[in-house]
Amino acid sequence: MPFYEIEGMKENNSRTNPKFREKSVVGEFMKVGIVTKPEGEDPPLHMHPNEEQFTLILDGKFHYILGEEDKIVERGDLIHIPRYTNHRSRAVTGEATYYTVKFTTGTGDLDEDYNKAKGAEEAEKK
């Protein structure tokens, strides 16, 4: 059975925002990642038609839009993101980090199933 140390995980360049720091590991059916975002940085509102996602906030705070909900989440909060659900997370009050699990693995790229949502520009004004 594989064991991983965070320091040894593969580092990736985010296609949605080059300012993000991402590390990931790919399994048979899931991919996991640890993502750190600088304050104020996010990808535009988007959805994943082919991936279900769970995200656990490890450090800091995020302004989260998930479907019709809009709230601040912080360390210890767990977010479920069903397929086709518009969402985005922006770090607030400093850098913030989360751990995420996505099903399916696809190519293993955390940004693989990123699809900009209709109305993304309007959501960025919030």
GROMACS .gro file of N, CA and C in nm:
model
  378
    1MET      N    1   0.083  -0.119   0.000
    1MET     CA    2   0.000   0.000   0.000
    1MET      C    3   0.087   0.125   0.000
    2PRO      N    4   0.058   0.220  -0.087
    2PRO     CA    5   0.138   0.344  -0.090
    2PRO      C    6   0.107   0.435   0.029
    3PHE      N    7   0.212   0.498   0.078
    3PHE     CA    8   0.201   0.603   0.179
    3PHE      C    9   0.266   0.727   0.118
    4TYR      N   10   0.213   0.844   0.149
    4TYR     CA   11   0.265   0.967   0.091
    4TYR      C   12   0.297   1.067   0.201
    5GLU      N   13   0.402   1.142   0.180
    5GLU     CA   14   0.434   1.257   0.263
    5GLU      C   15   0.403   1.380   0.179
    6ILE      N   16   0.341   1.479   0.239
    6ILE     CA   17   0.301   1.598   0.164
    6ILE      C   18   0.419   1.658   0.088
    7GLU      N   19   0.535   1.663   0.152
    7GLU     CA   20   0.653   1.722   0.088
    7GLU      C   21   0.693   1.646  -0.038
    8GLY      N   22   0.661   1.518  -0.044
    8GLY     CA   23   0.700   1.435  -0.158
    8GLY      C   24   0.596   1.423  -0.267
    9MET      N   25   0.480   1.485  -0.246
    9MET     CA   26   0.374   1.476  -0.347
    9MET      C   27   0.413   1.556  -0.472
   10LYS      N   28   0.362   1.514  -0.584
   10LYS     CA   29   0.389   1.580  -0.712
   10LYS      C   30   0.335   1.723  -0.712
   11GLU      N   31   0.421   1.818  -0.748
   11GLU     CA   32   0.378   1.957  -0.760
   11GLU      C   33   0.327   1.982  -0.901
   12ASN      N   34   0.217   2.055  -0.909
   12ASN     CA   35   0.154   2.083  -1.038
   12ASN      C   36   0.142   2.234  -1.060
   13ASN      N   37   0.134   2.273  -1.185
   13ASN     CA   38   0.104   2.411  -1.219
   13ASN      C   39  -0.046   2.418  -1.247
   14SER      N   40  -0.117   2.502  -1.176
   14SER     CA   41  -0.260   2.516  -1.197
   14SER      C   42  -0.287   2.584  -1.330
   15ARG      N   43  -0.377   2.526  -1.407
   15ARG     CA   44  -0.418   2.588  -1.533
   15ARG      C   45  -0.520   2.698  -1.511
   16THR      N   46  -0.591   2.695  -1.397
   16THR     CA   47  -0.692   2.796  -1.371
   16THR      C   48  -0.634   2.924  -1.311
   17ASN      N   49  -0.521   2.912  -1.241
   17ASN     CA   50  -0.456   3.030  -1.185
   17ASN      C   51  -0.312   2.992  -1.150
   18PRO      N   52  -0.213   3.047  -1.220
   18PRO     CA   53  -0.073   3.011  -1.195
   18PRO      C   54  -0.021   3.052  -1.057
   19LYS      N   55  -0.097   3.131  -0.982
   19LYS     CA   56  -0.054   3.173  -0.848
   19LYS      C   57  -0.085   3.066  -0.742
   20PHE      N   58  -0.164   2.965  -0.778
   20PHE     CA   59  -0.196   2.856  -0.684
   20PHE      C   60  -0.077   2.762  -0.672
   21ARG      N   61  -0.061   2.702  -0.555
   21ARG     CA   62   0.037   2.595  -0.535
   21ARG      C   63  -0.043   2.466  -0.516
   22GLU      N   64  -0.016   2.368  -0.601
   22GLU     CA   65  -0.090   2.242  -0.596
   22GLU      C   66   0.005   2.124  -0.586
   23LYS      N   67  -0.035   2.026  -0.506
   23LYS     CA   68   0.033   1.897  -0.499
   23LYS      C   69  -0.076   1.792  -0.511
   24SER      N   70  -0.048   1.684  -0.582
   24SER     CA   71  -0.154   1.584  -0.599
   24SER      C   72  -0.099   1.443  -0.608
   25VAL      N   73  -0.191   1.349  -0.589
   25VAL     CA   74  -0.164   1.206  -0.600
   25VAL      C   75  -0.286   1.145  -0.669
   26VAL      N   76  -0.262   1.049  -0.757
   26VAL     CA   77  -0.370   0.985  -0.831
   26VAL      C   78  -0.380   0.839  -0.791
   27GLY      N   79  -0.502   0.795  -0.759
   27GLY     CA   80  -0.527   0.656  -0.728
   27GLY      C   81  -0.600   0.589  -0.843
   28GLU      N   82  -0.658   0.476  -0.816
   28GLU     CA   83  -0.730   0.402  -0.919
   28GLU      C   84  -0.862   0.470  -0.957
   29PHE      N   85  -0.935   0.520  -0.858
   29PHE     CA   86  -1.065   0.581  -0.884
   29PHE      C   87  -1.076   0.727  -0.840
   30MET      N   88  -0.979   0.777  -0.764
   30MET     CA   89  -0.986   0.913  -0.712
   30MET      C   90  -0.852   0.983  -0.730
   31LYS      N   91  -0.859   1.116  -0.730
   31LYS     CA   92  -0.737   1.196  -0.724
   31LYS      C   93  -0.752   1.290  -0.605
   32VAL      N   94  -0.641   1.318  -0.538
   32VAL     CA   95  -0.643   1.406  -0.423
   32VAL      C   96  -0.539   1.515  -0.442
   33GLY      N   97  -0.565   1.628  -0.379
   33GLY     CA   98  -0.470   1.736  -0.390
   33GLY      C   99  -0.474   1.826  -0.269
   34ILE      N  100  -0.364   1.896  -0.250
   34ILE     CA  101  -0.354   2.001  -0.150
   34ILE      C  102  -0.326   2.129  -0.227
   35VAL      N  103  -0.415   2.227  -0.211
   35VAL     CA  104  -0.407   2.350  -0.289
   35VAL      C  105  -0.395   2.468  -0.194
   36THR      N  106  -0.299   2.555  -0.221
   36THR     CA  107  -0.281   2.678  -0.144
   36THR      C  108  -0.305   2.796  -0.238
   37LYS      N  109  -0.390   2.889  -0.193
   37LYS     CA  110  -0.424   3.007  -0.273
   37LYS      C  111  -0.383   3.132  -0.197
   38PRO      N  112  -0.320   3.228  -0.268
   38PRO     CA  113  -0.294   3.358  -0.205
   38PRO      C  114  -0.425   3.433  -0.183
   39GLU      N  115  -0.425   3.525  -0.090
   39GLU     CA  116  -0.544   3.606  -0.063
   39GLU      C  117  -0.594   3.672  -0.191
   40GLY      N  118  -0.726   3.665  -0.210
   40GLY     CA  119  -0.790   3.733  -0.323
   40GLY      C  120  -0.787   3.657  -0.454
   41GLU      N  121  -0.724   3.542  -0.458
   41GLU     CA  122  -0.711   3.466  -0.583
   41GLU      C  123  -0.813   3.353  -0.588
   42ASP      N  124  -0.871   3.335  -0.705
   42ASP     CA  125  -0.964   3.225  -0.727
   42ASP      C  126  -0.975   3.198  -0.877
   43PRO      N  127  -1.028   3.081  -0.913
   43PRO     CA  128  -1.070   3.066  -1.052
   43PRO      C  129  -1.211   3.123  -1.061
   44PRO      N  130  -1.255   3.165  -1.178
   44PRO     CA  131  -1.393   3.212  -1.190
   44PRO      C  132  -1.492   3.100  -1.155
   45LEU      N  133  -1.615   3.138  -1.131
   45LEU     CA  134  -1.721   3.043  -1.104
   45LEU      C  135  -1.719   2.935  -1.212
   46HIS      N  136  -1.723   2.809  -1.167
   46HIS     CA  137  -1.712   2.698  -1.261
   46HIS      C  138  -1.786   2.576  -1.207
   47MET      N  139  -1.790   2.471  -1.289
   47MET     CA  140  -1.851   2.345  -1.246
   47MET      C  141  -1.777   2.230  -1.312
   48HIS      N  142  -1.801   2.111  -1.256
   48HIS     CA  143  -1.738   1.989  -1.308
   48HIS      C  144  -1.848   1.891  -1.348
   49PRO      N  145  -1.870   1.870  -1.479
   49PRO     CA  146  -1.974   1.776  -1.519
   49PRO      C  147  -1.935   1.629  -1.496
   50ASN      N  148  -1.807   1.602  -1.484
   50ASN     CA  149  -1.760   1.463  -1.475
   50ASN      C  150  -1.697   1.427  -1.341
   51GLU      N  151  -1.694   1.521  -1.246
   51GLU     CA  152  -1.627   1.495  -1.119
   51GLU      C  153  -1.713   1.538  -1.001
   52GLU      N  154  -1.720   1.451  -0.901
   52GLU     CA  155  -1.775   1.487  -0.772
   52GLU      C  156  -1.655   1.524  -0.684
   53GLN      N  157  -1.672   1.619  -0.593
   53GLN     CA  158  -1.558   1.669  -0.516
   53GLN      C  159  -1.594   1.690  -0.369
   54PHE      N  160  -1.499   1.658  -0.281
   54PHE     CA  161  -1.506   1.694  -0.140
   54PHE      C  162  -1.383   1.779  -0.110
   55THR      N  163  -1.400   1.885  -0.033
   55THR     CA  164  -1.290   1.974   0.003
   55THR      C  165  -1.293   1.999   0.154
   56LEU      N  166  -1.177   1.982   0.218
   56LEU     CA  167  -1.161   2.006   0.360
   56LEU      C  168  -1.066   2.124   0.377
   57ILE      N  169  -1.109   2.227   0.447
   57ILE     CA  170  -1.025   2.345   0.469
   57ILE      C  171  -0.922   2.311   0.577
   58LEU      N  172  -0.794   2.324   0.541
   58LEU     CA  173  -0.685   2.293   0.633
   58LEU      C  174  -0.635   2.415   0.708
   59ASP      N  175  -0.635   2.530   0.641
   59ASP     CA  176  -0.579   2.650   0.702
   59ASP      C  177  -0.636   2.773   0.633
   60GLY      N  178  -0.662   2.877   0.709
   60GLY     CA  179  -0.711   3.002   0.654
   60GLY      C  180  -0.862   3.002   0.635
   61LYS      N  181  -0.908   3.102   0.558
   61LYS     CA  182  -1.051   3.118   0.531
   61LYS      C  183  -1.073   3.141   0.382
   62PHE      N  184  -1.186   3.091   0.335
   62PHE     CA  185  -1.226   3.110   0.195
   62PHE      C  186  -1.366   3.170   0.190
   63HIS      N  187  -1.386   3.261   0.095
   63HIS     CA  188  -1.521   3.303   0.058
   63HIS      C  189  -1.565   3.202  -0.047
   64TYR      N  190  -1.670   3.128  -0.018
   64TYR     CA  191  -1.715   3.018  -0.102
   64TYR      C  192  -1.850   3.049  -0.163
   65ILE      N  193  -1.864   3.026  -0.292
   65ILE     CA  194  -1.993   3.023  -0.358
   65ILE      C  195  -2.014   2.879  -0.399
   66LEU      N  196  -2.126   2.820  -0.358
   66LEU     CA  197  -2.158   2.682  -0.391
   66LEU      C  198  -2.306   2.678  -0.425
   67GLY      N  199  -2.335   2.666  -0.555
   67GLY     CA  200  -2.475   2.674  -0.598
   67GLY      C  201  -2.530   2.810  -0.561
   68GLU      N  202  -2.638   2.811  -0.484
   68GLU     CA  203  -2.701   2.937  -0.440
   68GLU      C  204  -2.646   2.987  -0.307
   69GLU      N  205  -2.557   2.910  -0.243
   69GLU     CA  206  -2.502   2.949  -0.113
   69GLU      C  207  -2.377   3.033  -0.130
   70ASP      N  208  -2.356   3.125  -0.036
   70ASP     CA  209  -2.245   3.219  -0.038
   70ASP      C  210  -2.202   3.238   0.107
   71LYS      N  211  -2.082   3.187   0.144
   71LYS     CA  212  -2.044   3.197   0.285
   71LYS      C  213  -1.893   3.190   0.302
   72ILE      N  214  -1.848   3.222   0.422
   72ILE     CA  215  -1.708   3.209   0.459
   72ILE      C  216  -1.690   3.072   0.525
   73VAL      N  217  -1.590   2.997   0.477
   73VAL     CA  218  -1.557   2.867   0.536
   73VAL      C  219  -1.415   2.876   0.588
   74GLU      N  220  -1.386   2.794   0.690
   74GLU     CA  221  -1.253   2.800   0.751
   74GLU      C  222  -1.209   2.663   0.799
   75ARG      N  223  -1.089   2.660   0.857
   75ARG     CA  224  -1.027   2.535   0.902
   75ARG      C  225  -1.128   2.441   0.966
   76GLY      N  226  -1.129   2.317   0.917
   76GLY     CA  227  -1.218   2.215   0.970
   76GLY      C  228  -1.349   2.201   0.896
   77ASP      N  229  -1.384   2.297   0.810
   77ASP     CA  230  -1.509   2.286   0.734
   77ASP      C  231  -1.490   2.191   0.616
   78LEU      N  232  -1.590   2.108   0.592
   78LEU     CA  233  -1.589   2.012   0.482
   78LEU      C  234  -1.700   2.050   0.385
   79ILE      N  235  -1.666   2.058   0.258
   79ILE     CA  236  -1.760   2.101   0.155
   79ILE      C  237  -1.777   1.988   0.054
   80HIS      N  238  -1.903   1.955   0.022
   80HIS     CA  239  -1.933   1.857  -0.083
   80HIS      C  240  -1.977   1.934  -0.206
   81ILE      N  241  -1.914   1.905  -0.319
   81ILE     CA  242  -1.945   1.973  -0.445
   81ILE      C  243  -1.993   1.867  -0.545
   82PRO      N  244  -2.126   1.855  -0.561
   82PRO     CA  245  -2.177   1.758  -0.658
   82PRO      C  246  -2.144   1.799  -0.802
   83ARG      N  247  -2.148   1.702  -0.891
   83ARG     CA  248  -2.127   1.734  -1.032
   83ARG      C  249  -2.229   1.839  -1.076
   84TYR      N  250  -2.191   1.921  -1.173
   84TYR     CA  251  -2.275   2.025  -1.234
   84TYR      C  252  -2.310   2.140  -1.140
   85THR      N  253  -2.248   2.149  -1.022
   85THR     CA  254  -2.279   2.256  -0.928
   85THR      C  255  -2.179   2.370  -0.944
   86ASN      N  256  -2.229   2.489  -0.977
   86ASN     CA  257  -2.142   2.605  -0.990
   86ASN      C  258  -2.080   2.637  -0.855
   87HIS      N  259  -1.949   2.667  -0.856
   87HIS     CA  260  -1.880   2.698  -0.731
   87HIS      C  261  -1.751   2.774  -0.758
   88ARG      N  262  -1.700   2.835  -0.653
   88ARG     CA  263  -1.567   2.895  -0.654
   88ARG      C  264  -1.527   2.926  -0.511
   89SER      N  265  -1.396   2.929  -0.488
   89SER     CA  266  -1.344   2.962  -0.354
   89SER      C  267  -1.234   3.066  -0.369
   90ARG      N  268  -1.240   3.169  -0.287
   90ARG     CA  269  -1.139   3.276  -0.288
   90ARG      C  270  -1.083   3.291  -0.147
   91ALA      N  271  -0.952   3.285  -0.135
   91ALA     CA  272  -0.887   3.303  -0.004
   91ALA      C  273  -0.910   3.446   0.045
   92VAL      N  274  -0.948   3.456   0.173
   92VAL     CA  275  -0.968   3.588   0.235
   92VAL      C  276  -0.885   3.594   0.362
   93THR      N  277  -0.847   3.711   0.402
   93THR     CA  278  -0.765   3.737   0.521
   93THR      C  279  -0.634   3.658   0.519
   94GLY      N  280  -0.570   3.654   0.405
   94GLY     CA  281  -0.441   3.586   0.392
   94GLY      C  282  -0.449   3.459   0.310
   95GLU      N  283  -0.335   3.395   0.298
   95GLU     CA  284  -0.324   3.269   0.224
   95GLU      C  285  -0.412   3.162   0.290
   96ALA      N  286  -0.465   3.069   0.210
   96ALA     CA  287  -0.548   2.961   0.264
   96ALA      C  288  -0.521   2.832   0.188
   97THR      N  289  -0.538   2.718   0.258
   97THR     CA  290  -0.506   2.587   0.201
   97THR      C  291  -0.621   2.489   0.224
   98TYR      N  292  -0.646   2.407   0.123
   98TYR     CA  293  -0.745   2.301   0.138
   98TYR      C  294  -0.695   2.170   0.081
   99TYR      N  295  -0.754   2.062   0.129
   99TYR     CA  296  -0.731   1.926   0.080
   99TYR      C  297  -0.856   1.888   0.002
  100THR      N  298  -0.839   1.835  -0.118
  100THR     CA  299  -0.955   1.801  -0.200
  100THR      C  300  -0.944   1.660  -0.256
  101VAL      N  301  -1.059   1.596  -0.270
  101VAL     CA  302  -1.069   1.463  -0.329
  101VAL      C  303  -1.170   1.472  -0.442
  102LYS      N  304  -1.129   1.424  -0.559
  102LYS     CA  305  -1.219   1.424  -0.675
  102LYS      C  306  -1.234   1.283  -0.730
  103PHE      N  307  -1.355   1.251  -0.770
  103PHE     CA  308  -1.385   1.126  -0.837
  103PHE      C  309  -1.445   1.164  -0.971
  104THR      N  310  -1.393   1.132  -1.075
  104THR     CA  311  -1.301   1.025  -1.114
  104THR      C  312  -1.159   1.079  -1.131
  105THR      N  313  -1.067   0.987  -1.158
  105THR     CA  314  -0.928   1.028  -1.174
  105THR      C  315  -0.903   1.100  -1.305
  106GLY      N  316  -0.970   1.058  -1.412
  106GLY     CA  317  -0.939   1.115  -1.543
  106GLY      C  318  -0.791   1.100  -1.570
  107THR      N  319  -0.728   1.209  -1.609
  107THR     CA  320  -0.583   1.207  -1.636
  107THR      C  321  -0.502   1.230  -1.508
  108GLY      N  322  -0.570   1.264  -1.398
  108GLY     CA  323  -0.502   1.295  -1.273
  108GLY      C  324  -0.483   1.443  -1.250
  109ASP      N  325  -0.509   1.525  -1.351
  109ASP     CA  326  -0.496   1.670  -1.342
  109ASP      C  327  -0.612   1.725  -1.259
  110LEU      N  328  -0.583   1.799  -1.152
  110LEU     CA  329  -0.688   1.854  -1.066
  110LEU      C  330  -0.780   1.951  -1.141
  111ASP      N  331  -0.728   2.017  -1.244
  111ASP     CA  332  -0.806   2.115  -1.320
  111ASP      C  333  -0.871   2.056  -1.445
  112GLU      N  334  -0.859   1.927  -1.464
  112GLU     CA  335  -0.902   1.864  -1.589
  112GLU      C  336  -1.048   1.891  -1.625
  113ASP      N  337  -1.138   1.884  -1.530
  113ASP     CA  338  -1.281   1.894  -1.559
  113ASP      C  339  -1.336   2.034  -1.530
  114TYR      N  340  -1.251   2.134  -1.539
  114TYR     CA  341  -1.290   2.273  -1.513
  114TYR      C  342  -1.370   2.326  -1.631
  115ASN      N  343  -1.490   2.376  -1.604
  115ASN     CA  344  -1.575   2.436  -1.706
  115ASN      C  345  -1.631   2.565  -1.651
  116LYS      N  346  -1.587   2.677  -1.708
  116LYS     CA  347  -1.632   2.808  -1.662
  116LYS      C  348  -1.785   2.815  -1.669
  117ALA      N  349  -1.846   2.864  -1.562
  117ALA     CA  350  -1.992   2.870  -1.553
  117ALA      C  351  -2.048   2.991  -1.625
  118LYS      N  352  -2.168   2.976  -1.674
  118LYS     CA  353  -2.241   3.088  -1.730
  118LYS      C  354  -2.262   3.189  -1.618
  119GLY      N  355  -2.232   3.315  -1.642
  119GLY     CA  356  -2.248   3.417  -1.539
  119GLY      C  357  -2.126   3.431  -1.448
  120ALA      N  358  -2.015   3.368  -1.485
  120ALA     CA  359  -1.894   3.372  -1.400
  120ALA      C  360  -1.846   3.515  -1.376
  121GLU      N  361  -1.854   3.598  -1.475
  121GLU     CA  362  -1.806   3.736  -1.460
  121GLU      C  363  -1.888   3.811  -1.356
  122GLU      N  364  -2.019   3.792  -1.354
  122GLU     CA  365  -2.105   3.857  -1.256
  122GLU      C  366  -2.072   3.808  -1.114
  123ALA      N  367  -2.045   3.679  -1.101
  123ALA     CA  368  -2.013   3.623  -0.969
  123ALA      C  369  -1.885   3.681  -0.914
  124GLU      N  370  -1.791   3.716  -1.001
  124GLU     CA  371  -1.663   3.771  -0.957
  124GLU      C  372  -1.678   3.910  -0.896
  125LYS      N  373  -1.787   3.975  -0.919
  125LYS     CA  374  -1.809   4.107  -0.863
  125LYS      C  375  -1.852   4.102  -0.717
  126LYS      N  376  -1.886   3.981  -0.669
  126LYS     CA  377  -1.932   3.964  -0.530
  126LYS      C  378  -1.815   3.965  -0.436
   0.00000   0.00000   0.00000
